CSV table of C-alpha atoms in Angstrom, one decimal:
chain,number,residue,atom,x,y,z
A,116,MET,CA,0.0,0.0,0.0
A,117,ALA,CA,1.3,3.4,-0.9
A,118,THR,CA,1.9,5.7,2.1
A,119,THR,CA,2.0,9.4,2.0
A,120,ALA,CA,4.9,11.3,3.5
A,121,PRO,CA,4.0,13.2,6.6
A,122,SER,CA,3.5,16.9,5.8
A,123,ALA,CA,6.0,19.3,7.2
A,124,PRO,CA,4.8,21.3,10.2
A,125,ALA,CA,3.4,24.7,9.4
A,126,ALA,CA,5.8,27.5,10.2
A,127,PRO,CA,4.6,29.7,13.0
A,128,ARG,CA,3.0,32.9,12.0
A,129,ARG,CA,5.2,35.9,12.5
A,130,ARG,CA,3.5,38.9,13.9
A,131,SER,CA,3.9,41.9,11.7
A,132,LEU,CA,5.5,45.1,13.0
A,133,GLY,CA,2.3,47.0,12.3
A,134,SER,CA,0.0,44.7,14.3
A,135,GLY,CA,2.5,44.6,17.2
A,136,ALA,CA,2.8,48.4,17.2
A,137,LEU,CA,-1.0,48.7,17.2
A,138,ARG,CA,-1.2,46.4,20.2
A,139,ARG,CA,1.4,48.3,22.1
A,140,LEU,CA,-0.3,51.6,21.1
A,141,ALA,CA,-3.6,50.3,22.5
A,142,ARG,CA,-2.0,49.6,25.9
A,143,ASN,CA,-0.8,53.3,26.2
A,144,PRO,CA,-3.7,55.3,27.7
A,145,ARG,CA,-2.2,58.6,26.5
A,146,ALA,CA,-1.9,57.4,23.0
A,147,VAL,CA,-5.5,56.0,23.1
A,148,PHE,CA,-6.8,59.4,24.3
A,149,GLY,CA,-4.9,61.2,21.6
A,150,ALA,CA,-6.1,58.8,18.9
A,151,LEU,CA,-9.7,59.1,20.0
A,152,VAL,CA,-9.5,62.9,19.9
A,153,LEU,CA,-7.9,62.8,16.4
A,154,ALA,CA,-10.6,60.4,15.2
A,155,LEU,CA,-13.3,62.8,16.5
A,156,LEU,CA,-11.6,65.8,14.9
A,157,ILE,CA,-11.4,63.9,11.5
A,158,VAL,CA,-15.0,62.8,11.7
A,159,ALA,CA,-16.1,66.4,12.6
A,160,ALA,CA,-14.0,67.8,9.7
A,161,ILE,CA,-15.5,65.3,7.2
A,162,PHE,CA,-19.1,65.9,8.3
A,163,ALA,CA,-18.7,69.5,9.3
A,164,ASP,CA,-21.7,70.6,7.2
A,165,GLN,CA,-24.0,68.0,8.8
A,166,LEU,CA,-22.7,68.5,12.4
A,167,SER,CA,-22.7,72.3,12.5
A,168,PRO,CA,-25.8,73.6,14.2
A,169,HIS,CA,-25.7,76.9,12.2
A,170,PRO,CA,-24.0,78.1,9.0
A,171,PRO,CA,-20.5,79.2,10.0
A,172,ASN,CA,-20.6,82.6,8.1
A,173,VAL,CA,-24.2,83.7,8.7
A,174,GLN,CA,-24.2,87.0,10.7
A,175,ASN,CA,-26.9,88.1,13.1
A,176,LEU,CA,-25.9,91.4,14.8
A,177,ARG,CA,-28.8,91.2,17.2
A,178,ASN,CA,-27.1,88.1,18.8
A,179,ARG,CA,-23.5,89.5,18.8
A,180,LEU,CA,-21.2,88.4,21.7
A,181,GLN,CA,-23.9,86.3,23.3
A,182,PRO,CA,-22.6,83.9,26.0
A,183,PRO,CA,-23.0,80.1,25.7
A,184,SER,CA,-26.6,79.1,25.7
A,185,ALA,CA,-28.9,76.3,24.5
A,186,GLU,CA,-29.2,77.9,21.0
A,187,HIS,CA,-25.4,78.7,20.8
A,188,LEU,CA,-23.6,76.1,22.9
A,189,LEU,CA,-20.3,78.0,22.7
A,190,GLY,CA,-21.7,81.5,22.3
A,191,THR,CA,-21.5,83.9,19.4
A,192,ASP,CA,-18.7,86.2,18.1
A,193,GLN,CA,-18.7,90.0,17.4
A,194,PHE,CA,-20.8,89.4,14.2
A,195,GLY,CA,-23.4,87.1,15.9
A,196,ARG,CA,-21.9,84.0,14.2
A,197,ASP,CA,-22.1,80.7,16.0
A,198,ILE,CA,-18.7,79.9,17.5
A,199,LEU,CA,-19.2,76.1,17.7
A,200,SER,CA,-20.1,76.0,14.0
A,201,ARG,CA,-17.0,78.0,13.1
A,202,ILE,CA,-14.8,75.8,15.2
A,203,ILE,CA,-16.0,72.7,13.5
A,204,HIS,CA,-15.4,74.1,10.1
A,205,GLY,CA,-12.1,75.6,11.3
A,206,GLY,CA,-11.0,72.0,12.2
A,207,ARG,CA,-11.5,71.0,8.6
A,208,ILE,CA,-9.2,73.9,7.4
A,209,SER,CA,-6.6,73.3,10.1
A,210,LEU,CA,-6.4,69.5,9.3
A,211,GLN,CA,-6.2,70.3,5.6
A,212,VAL,CA,-3.4,72.8,6.1
A,213,GLY,CA,-1.5,70.3,8.4
A,214,PHE,CA,-1.8,67.3,6.1
A,215,LEU,CA,-1.0,69.2,2.9
A,216,SER,CA,2.0,71.1,4.3
A,217,VAL,CA,3.4,68.0,5.9
A,218,GLY,CA,2.9,66.2,2.6
A,219,ILE,CA,4.9,68.8,0.8
A,220,ALA,CA,7.7,68.5,3.4
A,221,LEU,CA,7.6,64.7,3.3
A,222,VAL,CA,7.8,64.3,-0.5
A,223,ILE,CA,10.5,67.0,-1.0
A,224,GLY,CA,12.5,66.4,2.1
A,225,GLY,CA,12.1,62.6,2.0
A,226,LEU,CA,13.4,62.4,-1.6
A,227,MET,CA,16.3,64.7,-0.8
A,228,GLY,CA,17.3,62.5,2.2
A,229,VAL,CA,17.0,59.2,0.3
A,230,LEU,CA,19.0,60.6,-2.7
A,231,ALA,CA,21.6,62.1,-0.5
A,232,ALA,CA,22.1,58.9,1.5
A,233,TYR,CA,22.1,56.6,-1.6
A,234,TYR,CA,24.4,58.5,-3.9
A,235,GLY,CA,26.5,60.5,-1.3
A,236,GLY,CA,29.3,62.6,-2.7
A,237,TRP,CA,28.6,66.0,-4.1
A,238,LEU,CA,24.8,65.4,-4.1
A,239,ASP,CA,24.9,64.7,-0.4
A,240,SER,CA,26.9,67.8,0.2
A,241,LEU,CA,24.6,69.9,-2.0
A,242,PHE,CA,21.4,68.7,-0.3
A,243,MET,CA,22.7,68.9,3.2
A,244,GLY,CA,24.2,72.3,2.6
A,245,LEU,CA,20.7,73.5,1.5
A,246,VAL,CA,19.2,72.0,4.6
A,247,ASP,CA,21.8,73.8,6.8
A,248,VAL,CA,20.8,77.1,5.1
A,249,LEU,CA,17.1,76.5,5.8
A,250,LEU,CA,17.9,75.5,9.4
A,251,ALA,CA,19.7,78.9,9.9
A,252,LEU,CA,16.3,80.4,10.6
A,253,PRO,CA,13.7,79.1,13.0
A,254,ALA,CA,10.9,77.3,11.2
A,255,PHE,CA,8.2,79.8,12.1
A,256,LEU,CA,10.3,82.8,11.0
A,257,LEU,CA,11.1,81.0,7.7
A,258,ALA,CA,7.4,80.4,7.1
A,259,LEU,CA,6.7,84.0,8.0
A,260,ALA,CA,9.2,85.3,5.6
A,261,ILE,CA,7.9,83.0,2.8
A,262,VAL,CA,4.3,84.0,3.3
A,263,ALA,CA,5.3,87.7,3.5
A,264,ALA,CA,7.0,87.3,0.1
A,265,LEU,CA,4.2,85.3,-1.5
A,266,GLY,CA,1.3,87.2,0.0
A,267,PRO,CA,-1.4,86.3,2.6
A,268,SER,CA,-3.5,83.4,1.7
A,269,LEU,CA,-4.2,79.9,3.0
A,270,THR,CA,-2.5,78.3,0.0
A,271,ASN,CA,0.7,80.2,0.6
A,272,VAL,CA,0.6,79.2,4.3
A,273,MET,CA,0.6,75.6,3.2
A,274,ILE,CA,3.5,76.1,0.9
A,275,ALA,CA,5.4,78.1,3.5
A,276,VAL,CA,4.9,75.7,6.4
A,277,GLY,CA,5.8,72.8,4.0
A,278,ILE,CA,9.1,74.4,3.0
A,279,ALA,CA,9.9,75.2,6.6
A,280,ASN,CA,9.5,71.5,7.5
A,281,ILE,CA,11.7,70.2,4.7
A,282,PRO,CA,15.0,70.2,6.7
A,283,SER,CA,13.7,67.9,9.5
A,284,PHE,CA,12.3,65.4,7.0
A,285,ALA,CA,15.5,65.5,4.9
A,286,ARG,CA,17.7,64.9,7.9
A,287,ILE,CA,15.7,62.1,9.4
A,288,THR,CA,15.2,60.3,6.1
A,289,ARG,CA,18.9,60.6,5.3
A,290,SER,CA,19.9,59.1,8.6
A,291,ALA,CA,17.5,56.2,8.3
A,292,ALA,CA,18.4,55.5,4.7
A,293,LEU,CA,22.1,55.6,5.5
A,294,SER,CA,21.7,52.7,8.0
A,295,VAL,CA,19.5,50.7,5.6
A,296,ARG,CA,21.8,51.2,2.7
A,297,GLU,CA,24.6,49.2,4.4
A,298,LEU,CA,22.4,46.1,5.0
A,299,ASP,CA,23.0,42.8,3.1
A,300,TYR,CA,19.8,42.7,1.1
A,301,VAL,CA,20.6,46.1,-0.5
A,302,ALA,CA,24.0,44.8,-1.5
A,303,ALA,CA,22.3,41.6,-2.9
A,304,ALA,CA,19.9,43.7,-4.9
A,305,LYS,CA,22.8,45.7,-6.4
A,306,ALA,CA,24.6,42.5,-7.2
A,307,ALA,CA,21.4,41.1,-8.9
A,308,GLY,CA,21.4,44.1,-11.2
A,309,SER,CA,18.4,46.0,-9.8
A,310,SER,CA,18.1,49.6,-10.8
A,311,ASP,CA,18.7,52.4,-8.4
A,312,LEU,CA,15.1,53.4,-8.4
A,313,ARG,CA,14.0,49.9,-7.6
A,314,ILE,CA,16.5,49.6,-4.8
A,315,MET,CA,15.4,52.9,-3.3
A,316,PHE,CA,11.7,52.5,-3.6
A,317,LYS,CA,11.5,48.7,-2.8
A,318,HIS,CA,14.3,48.2,-0.3
A,319,ILE,CA,15.4,51.4,1.3
A,320,ILE,CA,12.3,53.6,1.7
A,321,PRO,CA,10.0,50.9,3.1
A,322,ASN,CA,12.6,49.9,5.7
A,323,ALA,CA,13.3,53.5,6.7
A,324,LEU,CA,9.7,54.5,7.4
A,325,SER,CA,9.6,54.1,11.2
A,326,PRO,CA,11.3,57.4,12.2
A,327,VAL,CA,9.5,59.1,9.3
A,328,ILE,CA,6.1,58.1,10.6
A,329,VAL,CA,6.9,59.5,14.0
A,330,GLN,CA,8.1,62.8,12.4
A,331,VAL,CA,4.9,63.1,10.3
A,332,THR,CA,2.8,62.9,13.5
A,333,LEU,CA,4.9,65.4,15.4
A,334,SER,CA,5.1,67.7,12.3
A,335,LEU,CA,1.4,67.8,11.9
A,336,ALA,CA,1.1,69.4,15.4
A,337,GLY,CA,3.7,72.0,14.5
A,338,ALA,CA,2.2,72.7,11.1
A,339,ILE,CA,-1.3,73.3,12.6
A,340,LEU,CA,0.2,75.5,15.3
A,341,ALA,CA,2.3,77.5,12.7
A,342,ALA,CA,-0.7,77.9,10.4
A,343,ALA,CA,-2.8,79.2,13.3
A,344,GLY,CA,0.0,81.6,14.2
A,345,LEU,CA,0.3,83.0,10.7
A,346,SER,CA,-3.5,83.4,10.5
A,347,PHE,CA,-3.4,85.2,13.8
A,348,LEU,CA,-0.9,87.6,12.4
A,349,GLY,CA,-3.2,88.2,9.4
A,350,LEU,CA,-1.0,86.3,6.9
A,351,GLY,CA,-3.1,83.1,6.6
A,352,ALA,CA,-6.8,82.6,6.2
A,353,GLN,CA,-8.6,85.8,5.4
A,354,PRO,CA,-12.1,86.8,6.8
A,355,PRO,CA,-14.7,85.4,6.8
A,356,THR,CA,-12.9,82.0,6.6
A,357,PRO,CA,-13.5,80.1,9.9
A,358,GLU,CA,-9.9,79.3,10.8
A,359,TRP,CA,-8.9,79.0,14.4
A,360,GLY,CA,-6.0,81.5,14.3
A,361,SER,CA,-8.0,84.1,12.4
A,362,MET,CA,-10.8,83.6,14.9
A,363,LEU,CA,-8.5,84.4,17.7
A,364,ASN,CA,-7.2,87.5,16.0
A,365,ALA,CA,-10.7,88.8,15.2
A,366,ALA,CA,-12.0,88.2,18.8
A,367,ARG,CA,-8.9,89.7,20.5
A,368,PRO,CA,-10.4,93.2,21.0
A,369,PHE,CA,-13.3,91.6,22.9
A,370,ILE,CA,-11.4,89.3,25.2
A,371,ARG,CA,-12.6,91.2,28.3
A,372,GLN,CA,-16.2,91.6,27.1
A,373,ALA,CA,-16.7,88.1,25.7
A,374,HIS,CA,-13.9,85.8,26.7
A,375,TRP,CA,-15.6,82.7,25.1
A,376,ALA,CA,-14.9,84.1,21.6
A,377,VAL,CA,-11.2,83.6,22.4
A,378,THR,CA,-11.2,80.7,24.8
A,379,PHE,CA,-12.9,78.1,22.7
A,380,PRO,CA,-10.9,78.6,19.5
A,381,GLY,CA,-7.7,78.6,21.6
A,382,LEU,CA,-8.8,75.3,23.3
A,383,ALA,CA,-9.5,73.8,19.9
A,384,ILE,CA,-5.8,74.5,19.0
A,385,VAL,CA,-4.5,73.2,22.3
A,386,VAL,CA,-6.5,70.0,22.3
A,387,THR,CA,-5.6,69.2,18.7
A,388,VAL,CA,-1.9,69.8,19.1
A,389,LEU,CA,-1.9,67.9,22.4
A,390,ALA,CA,-3.5,64.9,20.8
A,391,LEU,CA,-1.0,64.8,18.0
A,392,ASN,CA,1.9,65.1,20.4
A,393,LEU,CA,0.6,62.3,22.5
A,394,VAL,CA,0.2,60.0,19.5
A,395,GLY,CA,3.6,61.0,18.2
A,396,ASP,CA,5.4,60.4,21.5
A,397,ALA,CA,3.8,57.0,21.8
A,398,LEU,CA,4.7,56.0,18.2
A,399,ARG,CA,8.3,57.1,18.9
A,400,ASP,CA,8.5,54.9,22.0
A,401,ILE,CA,7.0,52.0,20.1
A,402,LEU,CA,8.9,52.2,16.7
A,403,ASP,CA,12.3,53.2,18.1
A,404,PRO,CA,14.0,50.0,19.4
A,405,ARG,CA,16.3,52.0,21.6
A,406,MET,CA,13.3,53.5,23.4
A,407,ARG,CA,11.6,50.1,23.7
A,408,GLY,CA,14.7,48.7,25.3
A,409,SER,CA,14.9,51.5,27.9
A,410,ARG,CA,11.3,51.0,29.1
């Protein structure tokens, strides 16, 4: 009788880095709080038109500077506009500015870092020299100078904040790519005749993402804060756009008479930046093996 050979035991499933990171993230109460706040902000930004109790730009001078009430949960501003509705729509603008500006910095700075690390030589010197020039000015002052040159608008704020964040992404990506470039599988890919683009996009970039993910989260908080600061100075979103920084600037003369017109937009900025920082700190502790070892 023919006998069948016993089948080889199945190899144990290896837990992916992503699933393990999510489990460790779920055990961190500060990270869970930050993630829940971010989820609520994103949902509110997506469904701002449905969630807002009043149109954000409709004025009613009879109800100007009214304190919080059942009709206007967070009160009204100097033009009688509902502050809660403007904060909800302002969250959409702030998240849009944050994601787009960080996306600009990630694409440009990330490509600069990878190219500098992979090719080295004069290209590395050129890119890192440009990064050093950009780092000579604080990021906010650099963004302020760019917006002043381009003109006040929300689009120019995104460009300016994105350019100001390029140096941090270029340096972090270069550092991570330098360590990955020396690994054996990259040398094997070169020996197999893989093109430079294939090696960079298939082997180097995917394995250098951990510090970049952390930097994205932390840079989002800085970008939202910088955009609000520029709008507060009158260089960002222009009236009647419901942006948190411009709301603070417009309500500043009435801070003693109607403090809620300043308090609630300021709290929106604080809570959003705090949530992003909590998630970023937790991701740094999880994805950085040196931080995991010290815990």
